[in-house]
Structure formats: C-alpha cells, structure tokens
Coordinates of C-alpha atoms in Angstrom, one line a residue:
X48 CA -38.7 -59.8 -71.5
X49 CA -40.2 -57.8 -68.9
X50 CA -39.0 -60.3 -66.3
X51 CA -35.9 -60.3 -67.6
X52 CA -35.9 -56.7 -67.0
X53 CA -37.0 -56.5 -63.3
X54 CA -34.6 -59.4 -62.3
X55 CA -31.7 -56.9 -63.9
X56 CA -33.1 -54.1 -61.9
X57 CA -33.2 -55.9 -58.9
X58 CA -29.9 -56.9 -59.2
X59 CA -28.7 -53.7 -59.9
X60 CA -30.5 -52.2 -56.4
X61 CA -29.4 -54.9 -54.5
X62 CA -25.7 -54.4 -55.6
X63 CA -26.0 -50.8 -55.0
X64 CA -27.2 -51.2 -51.4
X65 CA -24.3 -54.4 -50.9
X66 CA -21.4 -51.2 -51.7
X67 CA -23.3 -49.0 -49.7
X68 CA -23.3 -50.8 -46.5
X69 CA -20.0 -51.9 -47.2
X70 CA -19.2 -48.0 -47.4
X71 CA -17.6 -47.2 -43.3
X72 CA -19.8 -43.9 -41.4
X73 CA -18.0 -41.0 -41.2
X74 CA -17.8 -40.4 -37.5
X75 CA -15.3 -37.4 -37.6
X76 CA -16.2 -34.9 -35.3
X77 CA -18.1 -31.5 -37.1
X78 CA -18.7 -29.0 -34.3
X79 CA -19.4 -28.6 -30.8
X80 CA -21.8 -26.3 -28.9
X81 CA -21.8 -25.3 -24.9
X82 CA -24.6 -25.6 -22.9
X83 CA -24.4 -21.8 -22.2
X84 CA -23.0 -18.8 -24.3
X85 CA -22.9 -16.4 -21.5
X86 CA -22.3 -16.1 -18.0
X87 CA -22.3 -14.2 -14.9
X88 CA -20.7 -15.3 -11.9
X89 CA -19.6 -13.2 -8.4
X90 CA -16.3 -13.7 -7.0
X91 CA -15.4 -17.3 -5.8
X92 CA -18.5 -19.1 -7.3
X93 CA -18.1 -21.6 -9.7
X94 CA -20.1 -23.3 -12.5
X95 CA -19.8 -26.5 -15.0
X96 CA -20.6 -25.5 -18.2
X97 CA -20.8 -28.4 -20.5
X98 CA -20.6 -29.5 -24.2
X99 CA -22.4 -31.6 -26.8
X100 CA -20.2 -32.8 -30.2
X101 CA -22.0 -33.3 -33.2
X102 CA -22.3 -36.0 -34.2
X103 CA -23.2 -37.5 -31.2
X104 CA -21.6 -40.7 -31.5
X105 CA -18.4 -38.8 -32.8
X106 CA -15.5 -41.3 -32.4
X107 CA -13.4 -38.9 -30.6
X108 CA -14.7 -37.0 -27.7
X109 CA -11.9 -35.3 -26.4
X110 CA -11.5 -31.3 -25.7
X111 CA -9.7 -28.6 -24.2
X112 CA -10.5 -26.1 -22.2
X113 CA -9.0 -22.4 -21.8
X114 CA -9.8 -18.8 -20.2
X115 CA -9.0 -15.7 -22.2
X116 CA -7.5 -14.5 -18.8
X117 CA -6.9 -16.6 -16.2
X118 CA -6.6 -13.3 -13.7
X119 CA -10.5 -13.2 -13.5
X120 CA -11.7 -16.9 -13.9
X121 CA -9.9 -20.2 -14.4
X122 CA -11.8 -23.6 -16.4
X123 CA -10.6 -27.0 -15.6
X124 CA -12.8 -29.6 -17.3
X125 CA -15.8 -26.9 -17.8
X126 CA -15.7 -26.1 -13.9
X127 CA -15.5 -22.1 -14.5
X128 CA -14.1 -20.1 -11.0
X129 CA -14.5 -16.9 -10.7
X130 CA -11.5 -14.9 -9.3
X131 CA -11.7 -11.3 -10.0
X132 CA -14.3 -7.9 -11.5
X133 CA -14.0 -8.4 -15.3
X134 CA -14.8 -10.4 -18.2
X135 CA -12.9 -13.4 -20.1
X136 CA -14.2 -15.9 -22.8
X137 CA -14.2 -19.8 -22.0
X138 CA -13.1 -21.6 -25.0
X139 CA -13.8 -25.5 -25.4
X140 CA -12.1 -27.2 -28.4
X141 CA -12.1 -30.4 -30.0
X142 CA -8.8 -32.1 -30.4
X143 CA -10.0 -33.7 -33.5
X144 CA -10.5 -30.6 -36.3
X145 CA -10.3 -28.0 -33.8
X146 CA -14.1 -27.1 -33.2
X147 CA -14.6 -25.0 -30.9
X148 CA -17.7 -23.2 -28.8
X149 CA -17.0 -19.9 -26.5
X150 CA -18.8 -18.8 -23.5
X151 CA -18.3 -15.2 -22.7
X152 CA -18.2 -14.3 -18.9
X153 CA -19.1 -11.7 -16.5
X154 CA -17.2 -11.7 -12.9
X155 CA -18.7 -8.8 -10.5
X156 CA -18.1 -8.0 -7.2
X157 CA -19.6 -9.5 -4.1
X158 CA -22.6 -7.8 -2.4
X159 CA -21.4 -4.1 -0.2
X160 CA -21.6 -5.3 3.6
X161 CA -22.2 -3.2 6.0
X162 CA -20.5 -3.1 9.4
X163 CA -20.3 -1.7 12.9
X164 CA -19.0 -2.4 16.6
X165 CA -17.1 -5.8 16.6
X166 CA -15.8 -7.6 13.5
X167 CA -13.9 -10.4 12.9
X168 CA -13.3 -13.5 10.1
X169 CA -12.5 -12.8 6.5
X170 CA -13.5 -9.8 3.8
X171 CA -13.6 -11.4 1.1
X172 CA -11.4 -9.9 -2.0
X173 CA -12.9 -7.4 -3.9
X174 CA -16.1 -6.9 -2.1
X175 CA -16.9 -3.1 -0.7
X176 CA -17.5 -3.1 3.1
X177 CA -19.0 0.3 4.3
X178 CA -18.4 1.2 8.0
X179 CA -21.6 3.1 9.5
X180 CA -19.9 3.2 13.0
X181 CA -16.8 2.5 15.0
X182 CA -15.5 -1.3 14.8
X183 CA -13.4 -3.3 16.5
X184 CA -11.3 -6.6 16.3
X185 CA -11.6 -7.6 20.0
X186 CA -8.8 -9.0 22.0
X187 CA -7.7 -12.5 20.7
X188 CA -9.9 -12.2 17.3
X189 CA -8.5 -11.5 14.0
X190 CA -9.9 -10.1 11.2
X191 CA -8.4 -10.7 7.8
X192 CA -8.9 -8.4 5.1
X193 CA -7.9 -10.1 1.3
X194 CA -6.7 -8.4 -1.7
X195 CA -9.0 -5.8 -3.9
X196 CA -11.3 -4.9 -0.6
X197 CA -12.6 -1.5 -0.9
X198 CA -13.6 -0.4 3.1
X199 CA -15.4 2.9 3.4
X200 CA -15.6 5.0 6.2
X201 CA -18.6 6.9 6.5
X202 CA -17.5 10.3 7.5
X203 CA -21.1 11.2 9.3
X204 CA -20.6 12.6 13.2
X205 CA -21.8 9.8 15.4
X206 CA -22.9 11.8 18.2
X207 CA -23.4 15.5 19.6
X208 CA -19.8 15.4 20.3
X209 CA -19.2 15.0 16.4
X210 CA -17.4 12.3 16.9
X211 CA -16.3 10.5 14.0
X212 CA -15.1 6.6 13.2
X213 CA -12.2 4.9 14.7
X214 CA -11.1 1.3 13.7
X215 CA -9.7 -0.1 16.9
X216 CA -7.7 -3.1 16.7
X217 CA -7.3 -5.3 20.1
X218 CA -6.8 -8.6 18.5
X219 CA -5.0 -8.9 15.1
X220 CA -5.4 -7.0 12.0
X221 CA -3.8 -9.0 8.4
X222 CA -4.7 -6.7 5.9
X223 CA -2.7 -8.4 2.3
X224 CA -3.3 -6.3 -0.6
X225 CA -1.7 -7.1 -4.3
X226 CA -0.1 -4.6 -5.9
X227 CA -2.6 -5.0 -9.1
X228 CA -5.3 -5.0 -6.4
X229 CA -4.6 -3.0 -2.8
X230 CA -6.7 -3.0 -0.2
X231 CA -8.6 0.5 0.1
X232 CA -9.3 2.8 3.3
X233 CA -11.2 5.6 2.5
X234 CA -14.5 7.7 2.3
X235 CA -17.4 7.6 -0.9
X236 CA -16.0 8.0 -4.0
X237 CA -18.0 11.9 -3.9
X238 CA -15.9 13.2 -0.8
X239 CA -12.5 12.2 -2.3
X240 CA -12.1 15.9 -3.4
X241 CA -9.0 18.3 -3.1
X242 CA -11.1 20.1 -1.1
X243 CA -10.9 17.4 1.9
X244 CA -7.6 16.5 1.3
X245 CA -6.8 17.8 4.8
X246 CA -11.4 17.7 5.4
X247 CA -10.4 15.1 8.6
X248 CA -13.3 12.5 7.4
X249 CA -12.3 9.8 9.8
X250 CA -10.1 8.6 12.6
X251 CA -7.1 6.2 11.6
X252 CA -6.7 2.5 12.1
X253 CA -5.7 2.4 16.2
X254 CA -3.7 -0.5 17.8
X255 CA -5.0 -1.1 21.4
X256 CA -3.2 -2.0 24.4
X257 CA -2.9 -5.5 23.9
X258 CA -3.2 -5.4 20.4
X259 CA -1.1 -8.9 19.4
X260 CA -0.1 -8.6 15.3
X261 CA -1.0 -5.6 12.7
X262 CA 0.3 -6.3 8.9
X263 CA -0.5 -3.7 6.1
X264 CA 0.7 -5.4 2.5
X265 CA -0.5 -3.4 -0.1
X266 CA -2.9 -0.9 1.2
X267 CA -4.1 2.6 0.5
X268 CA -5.0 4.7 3.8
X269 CA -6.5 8.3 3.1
X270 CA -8.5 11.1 4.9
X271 CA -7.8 10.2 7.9
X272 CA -7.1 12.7 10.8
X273 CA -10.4 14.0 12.7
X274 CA -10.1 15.5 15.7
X275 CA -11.0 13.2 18.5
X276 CA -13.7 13.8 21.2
X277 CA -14.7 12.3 25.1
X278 CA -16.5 9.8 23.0
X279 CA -13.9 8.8 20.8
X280 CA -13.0 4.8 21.0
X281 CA -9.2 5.7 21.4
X282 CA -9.9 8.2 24.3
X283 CA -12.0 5.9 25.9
X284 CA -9.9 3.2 26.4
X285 CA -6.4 5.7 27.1
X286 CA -5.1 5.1 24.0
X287 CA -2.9 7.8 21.3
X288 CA -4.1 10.9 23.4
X289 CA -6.7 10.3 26.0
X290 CA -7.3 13.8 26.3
X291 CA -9.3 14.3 23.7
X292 CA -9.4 17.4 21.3
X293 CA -5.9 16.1 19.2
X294 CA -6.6 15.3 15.7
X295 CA -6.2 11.3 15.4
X296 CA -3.1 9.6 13.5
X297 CA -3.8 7.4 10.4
X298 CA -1.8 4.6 12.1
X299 CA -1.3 4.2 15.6
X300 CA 0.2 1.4 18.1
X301 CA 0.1 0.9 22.0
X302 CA 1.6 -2.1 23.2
X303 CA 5.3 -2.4 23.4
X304 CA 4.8 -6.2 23.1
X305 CA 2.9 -5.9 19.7
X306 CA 4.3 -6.6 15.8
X307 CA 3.7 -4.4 13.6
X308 CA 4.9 -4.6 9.7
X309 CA 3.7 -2.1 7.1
X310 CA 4.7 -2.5 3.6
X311 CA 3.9 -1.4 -0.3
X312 CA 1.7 0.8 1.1
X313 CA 0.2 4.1 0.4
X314 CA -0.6 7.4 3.2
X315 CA -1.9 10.5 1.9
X316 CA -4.3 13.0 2.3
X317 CA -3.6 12.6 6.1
X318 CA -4.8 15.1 8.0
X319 CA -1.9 14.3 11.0
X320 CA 0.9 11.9 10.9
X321 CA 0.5 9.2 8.7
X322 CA 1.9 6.3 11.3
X323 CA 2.7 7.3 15.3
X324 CA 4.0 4.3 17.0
X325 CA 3.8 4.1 20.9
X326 CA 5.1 0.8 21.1
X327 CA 6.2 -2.6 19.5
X328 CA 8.4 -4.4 17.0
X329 CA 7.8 -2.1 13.7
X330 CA 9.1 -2.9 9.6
X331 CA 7.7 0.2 7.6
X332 CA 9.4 -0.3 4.3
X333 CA 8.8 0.3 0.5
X334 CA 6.0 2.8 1.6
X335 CA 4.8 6.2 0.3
X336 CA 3.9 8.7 2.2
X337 CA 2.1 12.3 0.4
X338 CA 0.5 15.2 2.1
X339 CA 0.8 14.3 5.5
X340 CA -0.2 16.5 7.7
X341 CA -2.2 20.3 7.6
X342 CA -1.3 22.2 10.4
X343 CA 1.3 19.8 11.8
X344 CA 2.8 15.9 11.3
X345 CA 5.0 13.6 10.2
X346 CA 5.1 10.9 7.7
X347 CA 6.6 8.2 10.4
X348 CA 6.5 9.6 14.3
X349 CA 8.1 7.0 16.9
X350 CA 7.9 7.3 20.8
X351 CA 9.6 5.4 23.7
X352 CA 8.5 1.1 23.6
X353 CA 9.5 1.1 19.7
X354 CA 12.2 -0.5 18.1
X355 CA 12.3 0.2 14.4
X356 CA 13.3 -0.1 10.9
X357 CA 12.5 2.3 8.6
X358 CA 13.3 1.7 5.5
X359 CA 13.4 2.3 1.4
X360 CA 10.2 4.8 1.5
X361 CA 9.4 8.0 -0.1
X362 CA 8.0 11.0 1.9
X363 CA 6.8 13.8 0.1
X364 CA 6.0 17.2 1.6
X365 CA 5.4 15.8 4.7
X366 CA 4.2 18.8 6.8
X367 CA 7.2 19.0 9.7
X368 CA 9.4 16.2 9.5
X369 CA 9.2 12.7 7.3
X370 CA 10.8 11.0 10.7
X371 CA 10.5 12.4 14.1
X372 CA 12.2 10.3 16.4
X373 CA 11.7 10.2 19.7
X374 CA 12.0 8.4 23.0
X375 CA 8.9 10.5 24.6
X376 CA 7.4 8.6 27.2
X377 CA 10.0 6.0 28.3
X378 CA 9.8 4.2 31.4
X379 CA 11.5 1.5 33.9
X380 CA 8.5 -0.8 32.3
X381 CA 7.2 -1.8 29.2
X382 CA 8.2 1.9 27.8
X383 CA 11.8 1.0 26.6
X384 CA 13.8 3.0 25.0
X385 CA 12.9 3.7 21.3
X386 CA 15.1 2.4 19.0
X387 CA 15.3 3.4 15.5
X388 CA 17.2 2.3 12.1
X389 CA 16.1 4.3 9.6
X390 CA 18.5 4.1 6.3
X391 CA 17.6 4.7 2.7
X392 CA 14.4 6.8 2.7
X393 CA 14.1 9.4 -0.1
X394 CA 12.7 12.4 2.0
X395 CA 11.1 15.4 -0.6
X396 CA 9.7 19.0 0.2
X397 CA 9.4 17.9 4.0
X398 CA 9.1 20.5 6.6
X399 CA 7.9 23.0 4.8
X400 CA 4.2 23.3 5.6
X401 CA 5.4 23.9 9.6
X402 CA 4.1 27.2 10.9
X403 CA 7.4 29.4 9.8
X404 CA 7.6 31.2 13.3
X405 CA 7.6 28.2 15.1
X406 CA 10.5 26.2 12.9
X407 CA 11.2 22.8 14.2
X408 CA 12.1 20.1 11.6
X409 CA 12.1 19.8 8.1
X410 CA 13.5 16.1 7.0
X411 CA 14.5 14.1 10.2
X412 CA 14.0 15.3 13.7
X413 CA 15.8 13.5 16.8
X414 CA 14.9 13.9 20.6
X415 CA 14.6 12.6 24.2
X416 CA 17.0 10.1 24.1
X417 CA 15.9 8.0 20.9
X418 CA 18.7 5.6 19.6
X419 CA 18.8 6.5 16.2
X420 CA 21.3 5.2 13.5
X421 CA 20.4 7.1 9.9
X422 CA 22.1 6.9 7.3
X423 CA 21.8 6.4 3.3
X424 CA 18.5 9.2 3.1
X425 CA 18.5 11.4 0.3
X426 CA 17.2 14.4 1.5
X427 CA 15.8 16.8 -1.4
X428 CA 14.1 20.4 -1.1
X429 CA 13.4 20.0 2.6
X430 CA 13.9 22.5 4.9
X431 CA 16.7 21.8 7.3
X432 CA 19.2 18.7 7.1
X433 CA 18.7 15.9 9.7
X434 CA 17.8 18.5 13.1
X435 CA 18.2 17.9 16.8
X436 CA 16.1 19.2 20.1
X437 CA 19.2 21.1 21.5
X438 CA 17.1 21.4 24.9
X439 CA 15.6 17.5 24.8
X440 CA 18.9 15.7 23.0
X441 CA 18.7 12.1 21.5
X442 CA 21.2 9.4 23.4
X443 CA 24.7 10.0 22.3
X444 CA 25.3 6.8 21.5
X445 CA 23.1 7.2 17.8
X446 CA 24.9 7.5 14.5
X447 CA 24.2 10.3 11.7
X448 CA 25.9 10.0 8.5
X449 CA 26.5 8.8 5.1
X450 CA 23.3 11.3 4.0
X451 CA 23.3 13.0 0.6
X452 CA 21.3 16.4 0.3
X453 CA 20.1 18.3 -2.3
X454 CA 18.4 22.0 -3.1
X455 CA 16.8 23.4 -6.1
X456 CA 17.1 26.9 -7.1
X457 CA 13.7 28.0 -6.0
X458 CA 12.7 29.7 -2.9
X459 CA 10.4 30.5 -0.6
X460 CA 8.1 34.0 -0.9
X461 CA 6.6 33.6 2.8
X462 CA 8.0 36.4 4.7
X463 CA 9.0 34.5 7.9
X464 CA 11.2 32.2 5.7
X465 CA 12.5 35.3 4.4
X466 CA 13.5 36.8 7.8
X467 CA 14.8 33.5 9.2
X468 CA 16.8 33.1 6.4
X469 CA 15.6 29.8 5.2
X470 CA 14.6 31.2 1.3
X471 CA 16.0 27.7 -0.4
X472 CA 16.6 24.5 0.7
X473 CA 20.2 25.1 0.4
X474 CA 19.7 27.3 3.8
X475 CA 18.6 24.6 6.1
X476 CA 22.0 22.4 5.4
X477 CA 24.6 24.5 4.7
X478 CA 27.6 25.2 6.7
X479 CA 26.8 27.8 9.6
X480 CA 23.5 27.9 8.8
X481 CA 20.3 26.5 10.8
X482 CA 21.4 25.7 14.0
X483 CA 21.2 22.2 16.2
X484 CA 22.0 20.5 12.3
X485 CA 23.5 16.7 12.6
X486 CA 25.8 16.6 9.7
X487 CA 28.0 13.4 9.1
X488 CA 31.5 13.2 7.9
X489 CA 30.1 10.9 5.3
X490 CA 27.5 12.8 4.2
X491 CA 27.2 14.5 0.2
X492 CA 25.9 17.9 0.4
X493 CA 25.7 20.4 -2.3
X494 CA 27.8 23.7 -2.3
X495 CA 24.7 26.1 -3.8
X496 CA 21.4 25.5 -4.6
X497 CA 21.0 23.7 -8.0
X498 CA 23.6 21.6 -7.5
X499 CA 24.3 17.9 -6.5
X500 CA 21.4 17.3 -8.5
X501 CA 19.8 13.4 -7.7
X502 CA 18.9 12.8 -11.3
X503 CA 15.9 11.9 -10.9
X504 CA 13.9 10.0 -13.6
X505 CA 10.8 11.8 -13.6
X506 CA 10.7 14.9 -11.1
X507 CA 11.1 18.9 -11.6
X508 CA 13.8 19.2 -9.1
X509 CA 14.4 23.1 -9.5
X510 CA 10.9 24.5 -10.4
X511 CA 8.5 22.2 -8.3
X512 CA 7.1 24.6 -5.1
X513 CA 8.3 24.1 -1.9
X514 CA 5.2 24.6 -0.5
X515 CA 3.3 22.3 -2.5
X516 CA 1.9 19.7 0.2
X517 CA -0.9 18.1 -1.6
X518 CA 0.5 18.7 -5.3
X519 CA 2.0 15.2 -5.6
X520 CA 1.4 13.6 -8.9
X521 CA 1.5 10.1 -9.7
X522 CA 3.9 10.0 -13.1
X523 CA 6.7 11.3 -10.8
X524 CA 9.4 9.0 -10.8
X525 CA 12.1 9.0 -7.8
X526 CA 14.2 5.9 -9.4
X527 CA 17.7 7.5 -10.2
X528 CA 19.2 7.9 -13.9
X529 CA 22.4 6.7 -14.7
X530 CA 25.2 9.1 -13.9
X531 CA 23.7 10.3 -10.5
X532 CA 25.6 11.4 -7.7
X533 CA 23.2 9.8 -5.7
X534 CA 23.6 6.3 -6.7
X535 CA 27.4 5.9 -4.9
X536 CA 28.8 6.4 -1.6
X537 CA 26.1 4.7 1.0
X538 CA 26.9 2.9 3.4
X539 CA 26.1 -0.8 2.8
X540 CA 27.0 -2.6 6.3
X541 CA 24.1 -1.1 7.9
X542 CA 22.7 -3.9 9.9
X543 CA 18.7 -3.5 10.5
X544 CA 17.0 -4.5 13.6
X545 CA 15.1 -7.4 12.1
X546 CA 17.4 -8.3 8.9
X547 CA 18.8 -11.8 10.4
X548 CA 15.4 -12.5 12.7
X549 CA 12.5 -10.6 11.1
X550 CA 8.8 -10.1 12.4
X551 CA 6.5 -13.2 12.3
X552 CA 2.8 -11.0 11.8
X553 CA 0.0 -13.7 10.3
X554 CA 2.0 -16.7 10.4
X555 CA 4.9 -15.3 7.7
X556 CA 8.1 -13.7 8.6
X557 CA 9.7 -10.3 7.1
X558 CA 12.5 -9.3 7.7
X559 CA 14.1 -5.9 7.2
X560 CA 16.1 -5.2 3.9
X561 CA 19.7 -4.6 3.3
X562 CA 21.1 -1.2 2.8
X563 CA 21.7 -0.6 -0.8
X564 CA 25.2 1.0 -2.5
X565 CA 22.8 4.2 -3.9
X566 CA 21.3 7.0 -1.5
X567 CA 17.4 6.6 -1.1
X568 CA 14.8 4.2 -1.7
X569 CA 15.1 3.6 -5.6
X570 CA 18.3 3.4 -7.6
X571 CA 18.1 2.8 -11.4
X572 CA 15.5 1.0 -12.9

C-alpha cells in the first residue's frame, strides 16, 4: 500500500514539473535603470550615459531617448551634448511597456578667461572673458566671438595717464550673437549703475587702419566713452583722434577699404557717439541705440571714405543728432566722398541733451558735402526737423523727403530753450521756424503739437520728458497700431547701396533691406 502511495506521488510531481517546463518564460520587459541619475556637464562636452533592462535577457531591448529641452543639451543613443547654462532631464524609454529611467542635468558655463594684448581664435559661447588690459586682433588674424559671450572690460586706469581699455581691431572681428543669447560688452555686473550711465568705464571697440571685416550680430555694447590719453592704443597708432584728450566712440572704423555690418544690436549708456565711421563699406540696420552721448554725440556719426546704409533702427534721446552726416575729411585718395542712404529710422527725443546755447542738430544733421538720400524717418519729439550746416553745406545733389514728424504737447522748462524759441518739438519743424531746416515736399508734418500722432503701441508720446536721455525703458514699444498716420505714404523705390550686392563680412553676405510702405523702423506687429 505504501508503495502504491509513493509511486502516485511521484507521478503526481513528475507531472507537475512535465507542465511546468512546458510553461514558456515571461521575458517581457519590467523596468529599466540609467547608469547615472544626475549630471553635470560644461558647455560642448558630452557624455554616454547608459541603461540596463530588467530582466536582463528581456526579449526586446529597444529604447528611446529624449531631452526635456533640446536648447541646453541634445541625447542621441545616450550620447548627452551639452549646448547651453540650464538644466533638462534625459529620458530613456522602453518601446515594449513604456519603462522609463530619467537623468536630470546640469549645463554651466565654461571657466572666466582672462585676457590682454593680442587675441585671436574662438570665445567659446557662453563663457565670460574678462579683459585686464588693452587687446588686439592683429593684422590678418581673426577673432571670433560665438553666441551668449559675456566680455568684461575692466574699468581700472592702466597707467598714470589714466588711461583706460581699448579693443583694437587690425585683423577681423565676427562677433554672432542670438537674439535669445547676445554677445555682451560691458563692465562687472556692480558698476552697471545709473550712476555711470555716462561714468566713461572704457574705450569702444576701434577698427584700425587696415582693419579687413568687422560684423556685430546680436550684441550689447555699453559704457563706453573714456576720454583717451598719449597712451591710448587708438592715439598711438593715429587712429579716431590722435590728439588725445577726446572721449573715445563705442564703435569706430579707419580704413576706407574695410566692411563693416552691424545688426540686431544694442548701444547705450554711451558716453559719446555710439558708432563714428571714418571709412568703409557700412550696413547698420535693425539697431537700437539709447542714451548716447553726455555732453555731446550722435547715435550713428559718418565722415568722408564711408558709403552707407542706415537703416530700420530706433534712436532714442540721442544727445545732438541720431545721424550726423558728414563728408569731413575727404580727400583725392582713399578719403572718398561719404555717401549715405539712410531711410526708415524711427528717431525719438534726439537733440535735446545739446548744450541749448550752442544749438546744432536735433534728429539728422547734414554737412561738408555728404551725399545723403533720407527719406521714410519718423522723426518724434526731437528738436529740429532734418538740419543743415548753412556755412559747411552737404553736396546738392542729396535727396530729403518723404519724412513724417511728430510733437507732443510737452515742453521744455530750460530757459535757453525758452529764449530761442524751441519750447516743444513742434518749434524745431514748423514753417518759419528754426532756420537752415531741409523739409521735403513729401514729407507729413503736424500743424500743432499733439497732433499727427504715430500711434505708437507702447510709448507716452505727449507726457514722456524731452530731456530724459537715460530714461529709456525696455516695455516701450515703437511698432505702429493700426490706423496710424504713420504707416502710409513712404517712399518704397528707395534703392540702398548694398540691396542687389550686399557686404560679404565672415564668409556670409547681407545685404541692405528694402524701404517699407510705413514711416520708421517698425510698422504693425
């Protein structure tokens, strides 16, 4: 009996392990783990990160791979690059039952550098560069400065002389900003006060005499302006003013040969003109320009050796004029005659920070035989309409029209405005008002102050100051509203210097933009 019973229990067990065996192994996949939950990475490196599926013998293998935001790091098969400052979460997922593991990284900046005396290669994007002394690109170098570069200008005097830093450019400059992520001139965070808005902390980015290519995309350029000394780079080698004792430019240019193109970019807090060109092929278009200038200056200054487009910009309060144009310094050389397009600009507040006994300009001033065709400005709360040197007059030849103006209904309180009779805006365009005025046939002006309003989006056109040179504020908005007087009536066969055969600067050509239907440099959004 009891063998009976054993032989039935062995049956039974060997049946049960015959139905298990023939049971098939679940090899499904049920989760998945990285080899690393966080990381940090600087700009440009890269790392694997890789995965283990459980089980391990999981029939299917496959993933996915993704980055919260691509802007600051990339994946591609667990290779992790690091592109920008921020953080983003690397997610690998199974394609069977959707496991997943995350890896949450860290992308910081590369290491400050410091630099002096020559320079030349690459700045990395993002990474901080402090300048301890002059620098310069030498004479077929180029230096190349990438998007999100932050370049401070130590604002210590260098010598007895107080002499302070100049960036001189003999080879080629290619400065390409983003617009998410501009390229950055300026002092420590701790001097970029109100209080030095006009303080003169450094000289200005100088073109030298044989300075080949210059390109500004997306840049910021602030504090600029010291005064320059017998040890100053650019008095040195006879460039911008060689007498030293002026106050330096934020952007200047010597060779007549040169290309120069400046675009999406930001002046302010300039303690002289923002850009003073002494020579070359120049695009300035789809800048701003703010508080330009203490005691004197101009948004845009051009001498003889130029020709230029200027174009689709907004100057605010610059201190004199927005544009002086002049053919200063022409010769039977190199020095040719400036030439000068300049054609849907919106010009604000300019000229109003000149010393009021000595009255020059106050939107666009035109002299020693410049070739100027303007048209298509929209001139608002500036001092005097488009102004000529009646002693030192521009060639006869240039073209002045198709310019709308504009005055609020405040005025002026300082007591030489008062006595010249330039109180509103309205004074400095009206008929048989200032004198030596270029008005245009074409041109829309206003018959009082508070009218011919531009309809701007964002802007208090009769209440803001006219003195108010460093009171710009960012959530103005110059684009015009629908129904503005401003936004027909231009003249739209203007036909730029460099529209058809633009400037080749880095390799890339720009060429100048077409004149819009709408008066200044933004129509509706």
């Amino acid at each position: 009996m009891k063998t009976t019973k054993f032989i039935y229990a062995l049956f039974i067990a060997v049946f049960a392990f015959a139905m298990t065996a023939c049971e098939k192994e679940d090899l499904s996949v049920k989760g998945i783990t990285l080899n690393k939950t966080a990381l940090t990475l600087k700009i440009d490196a890269e790392e694997t990160l890789t995965y283990s599926i459980f089980p391990s013998n999981a029939s299917n293998t496959n993933v996915t791979w993704a980055s919260s935001d691509e802007t600051v790091a990339t994946v591609n098969n667990g290779l992790v690059k690091a592109l920008k400052p921020g953080t983003a979460t690397i997610t690998v997922t199974t394609l069977e039952n959707n496991e997943t593991a995350t890896c949450e990284l860290n992308v910081t900046a590369s290491d400050p550098i410091s630099v002096k005396g020559n320079v030349e290669g690459v700045w990395k994007k993002y990474s901080v560069v402090n300048v301890d002394g002059h620098i310069t690109i030498p004479e077929g170098k180029t230096l190349t400065i990438e998007e999100g570069v932050e370049i401070i200008v130590t604002d210590t005097e260098l010598d007895a002389n107080g002499t302070k830093v100049e960036i001189i450019v003999d080879g080629n400059l290619y400065v390409r900003g983003t617009k998410e992520a501009p390229v950055l001139f300026s002092v420590a965070p701790a001097k970029r006060t109100a209080e030095n808005a006009y303080g003169r902390l450094w000289g200005g980015i100088i073109g030298g005499k044989n300075s080949g290519e210059i390109l500004l995309d997306h840049a910021i350029v602030e504090y600029t302006g010291a005064i320059t000394t017998l040890s100053s780079p650019s008095v040195v080698n006879g460039l911008f003013k060689p007498s030293g004792g002026d106050g330096m430019v934020a952007f200047n240019t010597n060779n007549p040969k040169g290309k120069y193109v400046i675009i999406n970019s930001i002046f302010r807090n300039t303690g002289e003109d923002a850009i003073y060109v002494q020579g070359g092929n120049c695009l300035f278009a789809y800048n701003l320009f703010h508080g330009t200038g203490d005691t004197g200056g101009e948004a845009i200054n051009v001498k003889a050796g130029c020709t230029v487009d200027a174009a689709f910009n907004v100057m605010y309060a610059s201190n004199t004029n927005s544009l002086k144009l002049s053919s200063s310094g022409q010769d039977t050389g190199d020095r040719y005659q400036a030439l000068i397009k300049a054609y849907n600009n919106t010009i604000i507040n300019a000229g109003w920070g000149r010393d009021p006994d000595k009255p020059k300009g106050g939107s666009v001033w035109i002299e020693q035989g410049a070739l100027v065709e303007i048209y298509n400005n929209l001139i608002v709360n500036s001092m005097f309409a488009v102004r000529k040197d009646g002693k030192r007059p521009h060639d006869e030849k240039s073209v002045v029209d198709y310019n709308f103006y504009a005055s609020g209904t405040q005025k002026s309180t300082i007591p030489q405005h008062i006595a010249n009779g330039t109180i509103t805006a309205y004074d400095g365009f009206k008929d048989g008002g200032a004198t030596d005025l270029v008005i245009g046939p074409n041109d829309k002006r206003g018959n009082a102050p508070g009218d011919n309003d531009p309809m701007f989006v964002n802007f208090p056109f009769n209440t803001n100051p006219l003195m108010n040179p460093t009171g710009y504020k960012a959530d103005w908005d110059f684009h015009l509203k629908a129904g503005s007087p401003a936004l027909t009536g231009a003249k739209t066969d203007v036909k730029p210097y460099f529209a058809e055969t633009g400037i080749t600067v880095g390799g890339k050509e720009y060429k100048s933009p077409k004149a819009a239907a709408h008066f200044g440099a933004l129509g509706v959004k």
